[in-house]
Short mmCIF file of C-alpha atoms and ligand atoms in Angstrom, two decimals:
data_model
loop_
_atom_site.label_atom_id
_atom_site.label_comp_id
_atom_site.label_asym_id
_atom_site.label_seq_id
_atom_site.Cartn_x
_atom_site.Cartn_y
_atom_site.Cartn_z
CA MET A 1 87.37 -83.80 -6.03
CA GLY A 2 87.37 -80.16 -4.88
CA SER A 3 86.46 -79.23 -1.34
CA ALA A 4 83.08 -77.68 -2.27
CA GLN A 5 82.18 -80.85 -4.15
CA GLU A 6 83.22 -82.99 -1.17
CA ALA A 7 81.24 -80.82 1.24
CA ARG A 8 78.20 -81.08 -1.06
CA ALA A 9 78.51 -84.86 -1.25
CA ARG A 10 78.70 -85.05 2.57
CA MET A 11 75.62 -82.83 2.85
CA VAL A 12 73.61 -85.04 0.48
CA ASP A 13 74.77 -88.25 2.23
CA ALA A 14 73.63 -86.83 5.58
CA LEU A 15 70.27 -85.73 4.13
CA ARG A 16 69.78 -89.25 2.72
CA ARG A 17 70.68 -90.88 6.03
CA ASP A 18 68.20 -88.65 7.88
CA GLY A 19 65.44 -89.47 5.39
CA ARG A 20 65.14 -85.87 4.13
CA VAL A 21 66.28 -86.87 0.63
CA ARG A 22 64.32 -89.94 -0.42
CA THR A 23 64.53 -90.10 -4.22
CA ASP A 24 67.49 -90.40 -6.58
CA ALA A 25 66.20 -87.42 -8.58
CA VAL A 26 66.40 -85.04 -5.56
CA ALA A 27 69.76 -86.53 -4.52
CA ARG A 28 71.13 -85.93 -8.02
CA ALA A 29 69.87 -82.33 -8.12
CA MET A 30 71.31 -81.50 -4.68
CA SER A 31 74.60 -83.21 -5.61
CA THR A 32 74.82 -81.16 -8.79
CA VAL A 33 73.79 -77.60 -7.84
CA PRO A 34 76.68 -75.76 -6.11
CA ARG A 35 74.94 -74.16 -3.07
CA HIS A 36 78.11 -72.16 -2.23
CA LEU A 37 77.71 -70.15 -5.44
CA PHE A 38 74.32 -68.95 -4.16
CA LEU A 39 75.94 -67.80 -0.91
CA PRO A 40 79.01 -65.89 -2.15
CA ASP A 41 79.48 -64.14 1.22
CA SER A 42 79.61 -67.42 3.18
CA THR A 43 82.37 -69.97 3.57
CA VAL A 44 82.05 -73.32 1.84
CA GLU A 45 81.62 -74.89 5.29
CA THR A 46 78.67 -72.60 6.09
CA ALA A 47 77.13 -73.13 2.65
CA TYR A 48 77.01 -76.92 3.11
CA ALA A 49 76.05 -77.05 6.79
CA ASP A 50 72.43 -77.98 7.47
CA ASN A 51 71.39 -74.46 8.43
CA ALA A 52 69.38 -71.62 6.94
CA VAL A 53 71.65 -68.69 6.03
CA VAL A 54 70.10 -65.24 6.46
CA THR A 55 71.03 -63.02 3.50
CA LYS A 56 69.01 -59.83 4.08
CA VAL A 57 68.14 -58.10 7.36
CA VAL A 58 66.35 -54.76 7.72
CA ASP A 59 65.79 -53.18 11.16
CA GLY A 60 66.72 -56.43 12.86
CA VAL A 61 64.16 -58.44 10.87
CA ALA A 62 65.35 -61.23 8.54
CA LEU A 63 63.73 -60.61 5.16
CA SER A 64 65.52 -63.21 3.05
CA SER A 65 67.56 -66.36 3.49
CA ALA A 66 68.74 -69.53 1.85
CA SER A 67 66.46 -72.11 3.46
CA GLN A 68 67.89 -74.97 5.52
CA PRO A 69 69.00 -77.80 3.18
CA SER A 70 66.87 -80.33 5.16
CA MET A 71 63.80 -78.21 4.53
CA VAL A 72 64.71 -77.69 0.88
CA ALA A 73 64.98 -81.47 0.47
CA ILE A 74 61.72 -82.15 2.32
CA MET A 75 59.87 -79.68 0.11
CA LEU A 76 61.43 -80.97 -3.13
CA GLU A 77 60.24 -84.46 -2.17
CA GLN A 78 56.78 -83.06 -1.40
CA LEU A 79 56.72 -81.29 -4.79
CA ASP A 80 57.36 -84.51 -6.75
CA LEU A 81 58.65 -82.70 -9.85
CA ARG A 82 58.79 -84.43 -13.24
CA PRO A 83 60.78 -83.56 -16.37
CA GLY A 84 58.95 -81.11 -18.60
CA GLN A 85 56.84 -79.50 -15.87
CA ARG A 86 56.15 -75.78 -15.50
CA VAL A 87 56.83 -74.44 -12.01
CA LEU A 88 56.16 -71.13 -10.29
CA GLU A 89 58.19 -70.37 -7.17
CA ILE A 90 57.22 -67.48 -4.89
CA GLY A 91 60.27 -66.40 -2.88
CA ALA A 92 63.29 -66.58 -5.23
CA GLY A 93 65.73 -65.57 -2.44
CA THR A 94 69.23 -66.67 -3.44
CA GLY A 95 67.93 -68.64 -6.45
CA TYR A 96 69.24 -71.96 -5.03
CA ASN A 97 65.88 -73.74 -4.85
CA ALA A 98 64.97 -72.47 -8.32
CA ALA A 99 68.21 -73.98 -9.66
CA LEU A 100 67.40 -77.32 -8.00
CA MET A 101 63.92 -77.29 -9.51
CA ALA A 102 65.38 -76.41 -12.93
CA GLN A 103 67.54 -79.55 -12.66
CA LEU A 104 64.49 -81.63 -11.79
CA VAL A 105 62.24 -80.40 -14.62
CA GLY A 106 65.10 -80.47 -17.14
CA ARG A 107 65.42 -78.51 -20.37
CA ALA A 108 61.85 -79.33 -21.43
CA GLY A 109 60.45 -77.71 -18.27
CA VAL A 110 60.25 -74.08 -17.14
CA VAL A 111 60.95 -72.59 -13.69
CA THR A 112 59.71 -69.07 -12.99
CA SER A 113 60.68 -67.56 -9.66
CA VAL A 114 59.29 -64.33 -8.16
CA ASP A 115 60.70 -62.19 -5.38
CA ILE A 116 59.27 -58.97 -3.99
CA ASP A 117 62.65 -57.20 -3.74
CA GLU A 118 64.52 -56.09 -6.85
CA ASP A 119 67.95 -56.32 -5.16
CA ILE A 120 67.24 -59.94 -4.25
CA VAL A 121 66.24 -60.77 -7.83
CA VAL A 122 69.38 -59.08 -9.23
CA ALA A 123 71.59 -61.06 -6.85
CA ALA A 124 69.74 -64.32 -7.61
CA ALA A 125 70.25 -63.73 -11.36
CA GLY A 126 74.01 -63.42 -10.77
CA HIS A 127 74.09 -66.62 -8.69
CA LEU A 128 72.15 -68.57 -11.33
CA VAL A 129 74.54 -67.48 -14.10
CA ALA A 130 77.58 -68.33 -11.92
CA ALA A 131 76.09 -71.77 -11.24
CA GLY A 132 75.36 -72.43 -14.92
CA CYS A 133 71.53 -72.26 -14.64
CA PRO A 134 70.66 -69.19 -16.71
CA ASP A 135 67.31 -70.57 -17.92
CA VAL A 136 65.32 -69.80 -14.74
CA VAL A 137 62.86 -66.95 -15.42
CA LEU A 138 63.21 -64.39 -12.61
CA VAL A 139 60.50 -61.82 -11.91
CA THR A 140 60.33 -58.93 -9.45
CA GLY A 141 56.83 -58.64 -8.04
CA ASP A 142 54.44 -59.47 -5.26
CA GLY A 143 54.03 -63.23 -5.32
CA ALA A 144 50.65 -62.87 -3.59
CA LEU A 145 49.38 -62.29 -7.12
CA GLY A 146 51.31 -65.25 -8.56
CA HIS A 147 52.61 -64.63 -12.07
CA PRO A 148 49.65 -64.98 -14.46
CA ALA A 149 51.79 -64.40 -17.57
CA GLY A 150 53.38 -67.84 -17.19
CA ALA A 151 50.26 -69.77 -16.10
CA PRO A 152 49.10 -72.49 -16.00
CA TYR A 153 51.72 -74.16 -13.79
CA ASP A 154 51.95 -77.84 -12.89
CA ARG A 155 53.42 -76.77 -9.55
CA VAL A 156 53.15 -73.55 -7.55
CA VAL A 157 55.53 -73.48 -4.59
CA LEU A 158 56.00 -70.86 -1.89
CA THR A 159 59.29 -70.76 -0.01
CA VAL A 160 57.91 -68.05 2.26
CA GLY A 161 55.26 -68.40 4.96
CA ALA A 162 51.61 -67.64 4.10
CA ALA A 163 48.66 -66.98 6.39
CA ASP A 164 46.11 -67.44 3.62
CA LEU A 165 45.59 -69.48 0.50
CA ARG A 166 45.37 -66.84 -2.20
CA PRO A 167 42.85 -67.52 -5.01
CA GLU A 168 45.50 -66.38 -7.54
CA TRP A 169 47.72 -69.38 -6.71
CA VAL A 170 44.87 -71.81 -7.24
CA ALA A 171 43.67 -70.05 -10.41
CA GLN A 172 47.17 -70.32 -11.93
CA LEU A 173 47.47 -74.08 -11.27
CA ALA A 174 46.97 -76.48 -14.18
CA ALA A 175 44.22 -79.10 -13.81
CA GLY A 176 45.47 -81.69 -11.32
CA GLY A 177 48.37 -79.42 -10.33
CA ARG A 178 50.03 -79.25 -6.91
CA LEU A 179 50.34 -76.21 -4.65
CA LEU A 180 53.04 -76.50 -1.97
CA LEU A 181 53.19 -73.82 0.70
CA PRO A 182 54.22 -73.12 4.28
CA LEU A 183 50.72 -72.37 5.61
CA ARG A 184 49.95 -71.01 9.02
CA VAL A 185 47.13 -73.01 10.61
CA ARG A 186 46.10 -71.84 14.11
CA GLY A 187 49.64 -70.73 14.91
CA SER A 188 51.47 -73.78 13.49
CA GLN A 189 53.34 -73.35 10.21
CA LEU A 190 52.83 -76.45 8.06
CA SER A 191 54.46 -77.28 4.73
CA VAL A 192 51.39 -78.59 2.91
CA ALA A 193 51.40 -80.21 -0.54
CA LEU A 194 47.86 -79.72 -1.88
CA ASP A 195 46.54 -81.40 -5.02
CA LEU A 196 43.83 -79.58 -6.97
CA GLY A 197 40.83 -81.82 -7.58
CA ALA A 198 38.28 -81.57 -10.38
CA ASP A 199 35.75 -80.41 -7.73
CA GLY A 200 37.90 -77.33 -6.97
CA LEU A 201 38.95 -78.64 -3.55
CA LEU A 202 42.63 -79.06 -2.62
CA ARG A 203 43.57 -82.18 -0.68
CA SER A 204 46.87 -82.67 1.09
CA ALA A 205 49.25 -85.29 -0.29
CA SER A 206 51.66 -84.65 2.61
CA VAL A 207 52.13 -82.31 5.55
CA ARG A 208 55.40 -81.47 7.33
CA SER A 209 56.33 -78.95 9.94
CA CYS A 210 58.38 -75.88 8.92
CA ALA A 211 59.45 -72.38 9.97
CA PHE A 212 59.66 -69.86 7.14
CA ILE A 213 60.06 -66.11 6.95
CA ARG A 214 56.65 -64.44 6.54
CA LEU A 215 55.25 -63.25 3.22
CA ARG A 216 55.44 -59.48 2.78
CA GLY A 217 53.25 -57.28 0.57
CA GLU A 218 49.57 -57.64 -0.18
CA GLY A 219 49.25 -61.13 1.28
CA ALA A 220 51.16 -60.43 4.50
CA GLY A 221 48.14 -60.95 6.77
CA GLU A 222 47.76 -59.78 10.34
CA GLU A 223 50.60 -59.74 12.86
CA GLN A 224 49.91 -62.42 15.44
CA VAL A 225 52.81 -61.83 17.82
CA VAL A 226 52.20 -59.22 20.52
CA ALA A 227 54.73 -57.88 23.03
CA LEU A 228 53.65 -58.28 26.65
CA ASP A 229 56.45 -56.04 27.98
CA ASP A 230 59.89 -54.60 27.08
CA GLU A 231 61.84 -57.49 28.61
CA GLY A 232 61.15 -60.09 25.93
CA TRP A 233 57.84 -61.68 26.92
CA TRP A 234 55.58 -62.19 23.89
CA ALA A 235 52.29 -63.86 23.11
CA GLU A 236 51.75 -65.45 19.71
CA LEU A 237 48.06 -65.84 19.01
CA ALA A 238 46.78 -69.01 17.36
CA ASP A 239 43.95 -67.24 15.60
CA PRO A 240 44.23 -63.67 14.31
CA GLY A 241 40.48 -63.39 14.83
CA THR A 242 40.89 -63.65 18.60
CA SER A 243 42.45 -60.82 20.55
CA LEU A 244 44.37 -61.42 23.76
CA PRO A 245 41.96 -60.48 26.61
CA ASP A 246 44.19 -57.91 28.32
CA ARG A 247 47.97 -57.79 27.79
CA ASP A 248 48.67 -56.16 31.14
CA ALA A 249 46.53 -58.72 32.93
CA ILE A 250 48.36 -61.57 31.15
CA ARG A 251 51.79 -60.06 31.95
CA GLY A 252 50.77 -59.43 35.58
CA ALA A 253 49.43 -62.98 35.93
CA LEU A 254 52.81 -64.33 34.79
CA ASP A 255 54.23 -63.17 38.14
CA ARG A 256 51.33 -64.73 40.09
CA PRO A 257 51.70 -68.53 39.78
CA GLY A 258 48.98 -70.64 41.42
CA PRO A 259 47.92 -74.29 41.74
CA GLU A 260 49.32 -76.96 39.42
CA THR A 261 48.04 -80.21 37.88
CA THR A 262 50.61 -82.85 36.83
CA LEU A 263 50.43 -84.21 33.27
CA GLY A 264 51.65 -87.69 32.36
CA VAL A 265 53.77 -86.36 29.52
CA ARG A 266 56.96 -84.46 28.77
CA LEU A 267 57.08 -82.02 25.86
CA ALA A 268 59.69 -81.23 23.21
CA GLY A 269 59.84 -78.00 21.19
CA ALA A 270 58.05 -79.64 18.21
CA ASP A 271 55.14 -80.55 20.50
CA VAL A 272 54.62 -76.89 21.38
CA TRP A 273 54.60 -75.82 17.73
CA ASP A 274 52.74 -78.35 15.69
CA GLY A 275 51.85 -81.42 17.75
CA LEU A 276 50.08 -80.57 20.98
CA GLY A 277 50.15 -76.90 19.95
CA LEU A 278 47.90 -77.46 16.96
CA TRP A 279 45.74 -79.98 18.84
CA LEU A 280 45.00 -77.46 21.57
CA ALA A 281 44.50 -74.59 19.14
CA LEU A 282 41.95 -76.59 17.13
CA ALA A 283 39.92 -77.16 20.29
CA GLU A 284 40.57 -73.73 21.82
CA PRO A 285 41.22 -70.98 19.25
CA THR A 286 42.10 -68.61 22.12
CA VAL A 287 45.27 -70.63 22.87
CA PHE A 288 48.45 -68.59 22.67
CA ARG A 289 52.12 -69.50 22.63
CA LEU A 290 53.85 -67.70 25.48
CA LEU A 291 57.38 -66.81 24.31
CA ALA A 292 60.38 -65.63 26.30
CA ARG A 293 63.22 -64.11 24.28
CA ASP A 294 66.33 -62.07 25.16
CA ALA A 295 66.42 -61.09 28.87
CA ALA A 296 63.12 -62.82 29.56
CA ALA A 297 64.51 -66.14 28.25
CA ALA A 298 67.16 -66.10 30.99
CA SER A 299 64.67 -65.41 33.82
CA ASP A 300 63.65 -67.96 36.48
CA THR A 301 60.05 -67.86 35.23
CA ALA A 302 61.15 -68.83 31.71
CA ALA A 303 63.26 -71.73 33.03
CA GLU A 304 60.05 -73.76 33.26
CA LEU A 305 59.12 -73.22 29.61
CA VAL A 306 60.21 -75.52 26.77
CA ALA A 307 63.60 -74.63 25.20
CA ILE A 308 63.30 -73.75 21.50
CA ALA A 309 66.22 -72.36 19.44
CA GLY A 310 67.68 -70.06 22.11
CA ALA A 311 64.26 -68.99 23.38
CA ARG A 312 61.67 -70.52 25.71
CA ALA A 313 58.05 -71.14 24.86
CA THR A 314 54.90 -72.83 26.02
CA LEU A 315 51.17 -73.10 25.39
CA ALA A 316 48.65 -71.15 27.42
CA VAL A 317 44.87 -70.80 27.52
CA PRO A 318 43.55 -67.44 28.73
CA GLY A 319 40.79 -67.13 31.35
CA VAL A 320 39.34 -64.24 33.33
CA GLY A 321 42.22 -62.36 35.01
CA GLY A 322 44.94 -64.83 33.97
CA PHE A 323 45.73 -68.03 32.10
CA ALA A 324 46.63 -71.70 32.50
CA ALA A 325 50.05 -72.60 31.04
CA ILE A 326 51.98 -75.83 30.54
CA VAL A 327 55.33 -75.81 32.37
CA GLN A 328 58.08 -78.35 32.95
CA ASP A 329 61.47 -78.41 34.67
CA ASP A 330 64.72 -79.13 32.81
CA ASP A 331 65.30 -82.14 35.14
CA GLY A 332 63.29 -84.50 32.89
CA GLY A 333 60.16 -84.69 35.06
CA PRO A 334 56.63 -84.59 33.65
CA ALA A 335 54.97 -81.36 32.51
CA ARG A 336 52.33 -79.62 34.64
CA VAL A 337 49.48 -77.22 33.95
CA ARG A 338 49.80 -74.17 36.15
CA CYS A 339 47.17 -71.52 36.89
CA HIS A 340 48.42 -67.93 36.72
CA GLY A 341 46.55 -64.95 38.14
CA ASP A 342 42.88 -65.29 39.03
CA VAL A 343 41.96 -68.38 36.95
CA GLY A 344 40.59 -71.36 38.85
CA PRO A 345 41.62 -75.04 38.74
CA GLU A 346 38.78 -75.87 36.33
CA LEU A 347 40.72 -74.14 33.51
CA ALA A 348 43.82 -76.22 34.35
CA ALA A 349 41.63 -79.36 34.41
CA HIS A 350 40.23 -78.46 30.98
CA VAL A 351 43.75 -78.05 29.54
CA ALA A 352 44.86 -81.31 31.22
CA GLY A 353 41.89 -83.08 29.58
CA LEU A 354 42.90 -81.82 26.13
CA VAL A 355 46.51 -82.93 26.71
CA ALA A 356 45.30 -86.37 27.83
CA ALA A 357 43.22 -86.67 24.63
CA TRP A 358 46.33 -85.81 22.54
CA VAL A 359 48.37 -88.45 24.38
CA GLY A 360 45.49 -90.92 23.93
CA ALA A 361 45.58 -90.26 20.17
CA GLU A 362 49.32 -91.20 20.24
CA ARG A 363 50.65 -87.65 20.15
CA PRO A 364 49.86 -86.79 16.50
CA HIS A 365 52.12 -84.32 14.71
CA SER A 366 52.05 -82.48 11.40
CA ALA A 367 52.93 -85.59 9.34
CA ASP A 368 49.75 -87.25 10.67
CA LEU A 369 47.45 -84.55 9.33
CA GLN A 370 45.10 -84.61 6.39
CA LEU A 371 44.05 -81.17 5.17
CA THR A 372 41.25 -80.35 2.75
CA VAL A 373 41.12 -76.76 1.58
CA SER A 374 38.02 -75.23 0.03
CA PRO A 375 38.70 -71.87 -1.60
CA ARG A 376 35.91 -69.31 -1.16
CA GLY A 377 33.12 -70.01 -3.64
CA THR A 378 33.58 -73.80 -3.61
CA VAL A 379 31.55 -76.24 -1.52
CA ARG A 380 32.93 -76.61 2.02
CA PRO A 381 33.35 -80.26 2.96
CA PRO A 382 31.67 -81.18 6.26
CA GLY A 383 33.89 -81.73 9.29
CA ARG A 384 34.45 -80.54 12.82
CA CYS A 385 37.96 -79.06 12.86
CA ARG A 386 37.54 -76.21 10.42
CA VAL A 387 39.85 -73.22 10.32
CA GLU A 388 38.71 -70.11 8.46
CA LEU A 389 41.38 -68.23 6.48
CA PRO A 390 40.57 -64.98 4.65
CA SER A 391 40.17 -66.75 1.27
CA ALA A 392 39.62 -70.38 2.17
CA THR A 393 38.43 -72.89 4.76
CA VAL A 394 40.86 -75.55 5.96
CA LEU A 395 39.43 -78.81 7.23
CA VAL A 396 41.94 -80.56 9.50
CA GLU A 397 41.46 -84.30 9.89
CA HIS A 398 43.23 -87.29 11.35
CA LEU A 399 43.85 -85.55 14.63
CA ARG A 400 41.18 -87.26 16.68
CA PRO A 401 38.97 -84.30 17.59
CA PRO A 402 38.89 -83.67 21.34
CA ALA A 403 35.66 -84.67 23.09
CA PRO A 404 33.17 -81.76 23.23
C1 SAM B 501 63.24 -68.04 2.72
S1 SAM B 501 63.49 -66.93 1.40
C2 SAM B 501 63.38 -68.01 0.00
C3 SAM B 501 64.57 -68.90 -0.20
C4 SAM B 501 64.83 -69.22 -1.65
N1 SAM B 501 63.82 -70.07 -2.22
C5 SAM B 501 66.22 -69.77 -1.85
O1 SAM B 501 66.35 -70.87 -2.44
O2 SAM B 501 67.18 -69.10 -1.49
C6 SAM B 501 61.95 -66.08 1.28
C7 SAM B 501 61.91 -65.07 0.17
O3 SAM B 501 60.57 -64.67 -0.01
C8 SAM B 501 60.59 -63.34 -0.47
N2 SAM B 501 59.25 -62.74 -0.34
C9 SAM B 501 58.63 -62.26 0.77
N3 SAM B 501 57.42 -61.80 0.47
C10 SAM B 501 57.25 -62.01 -0.87
C11 SAM B 501 56.20 -61.74 -1.78
N4 SAM B 501 55.06 -61.19 -1.39
N5 SAM B 501 56.38 -62.07 -3.07
C12 SAM B 501 57.54 -62.64 -3.51
N6 SAM B 501 58.57 -62.91 -2.68
C13 SAM B 501 58.43 -62.60 -1.38
C14 SAM B 501 61.64 -62.70 0.40
O4 SAM B 501 62.12 -61.49 -0.17
C15 SAM B 501 62.69 -63.80 0.47
O5 SAM B 501 63.68 -63.62 -0.51
#
């Protein structure tokens, strides 16, 4: 057995052990498709490590990558592909995921994959030929529009992050089809598998947490990350409809810590993004993630934020002349809510109450969510936790809604 084959077998074994690969079909596909041929500039070791590999950067921004194998496996399981199905992928990238899907649908199925950049499509075509999967249909175009020429599709899958559920994707789904996409819901990116019902509503079959590069082009949506200064302090808004009260006031309040309330909980990075983070943002759309990167990440102030992939982050609720933020020390002690600037202890008490409700609901995360999406023009199902996207309403259930 060659070294690439051995590395691939080790990768699939590890993904099985971790529960990312659950079915024999996905295991077979990932054992067969040679990921290293889709990453010709990487070593075999890099190609089979469980990491995303960035393949295109412009002005310091990553525009394309081969997604992390764990995430690829999670999404293939969510897709539940069957032989003979027609699939549309938006975000061809290296072509690796398209090749895996081609294995899963077999010769009777069709995989069409769209990327917005011609150079990426040309490279993906070369990788697919090298890997012996020339049957994937590659298209250069803006995936926000789908690819109507090949519709209807049994599956439409985005491997790039969306802030809206475009009507084109739903219109191009076959009856009973499944749309799988990394969807931004109040600041948390969720990989949501949505089944199209006869009533036009889409209901989630599964939800997982994820972190994808953002969609470019017509469906890019509004930027939700705003710089607070030049040192690396940023605020990421949960809801693009809400604007941060006053950036200078927020940045100034950061240097004016006030009273604290202790919480009976300690937070991990995942809690900030899609567990407690989403819970708070559903109750308080003004919530923002306070991020410290670069120089700011190494500052004493940032030391009390939660460590996430080389940066520090936390959740904060703005008030008049400041905000209340969740902080915790690296020593393992419980988190606290701290007032910054002019805000009074009642804001901290409000945040503490929301955290207590999340703990009382047994700390739900993305996998505990049930989403129902009503595209514009369909009947909106009743429910309390509704998030408005430009083209659809998302009803979020299973999180026990916080008390009014
Ligand atoms: C994370 S990569 C996809 C990884 C890919 N599936 C693979 O297996 O290598 C995201 C891709 O989405 C593409 N993309 C971004 N905006 C797009 C759009 N509007 N339409 C189509 N592709 C887009 C990027 O160019 C990038 O190649």
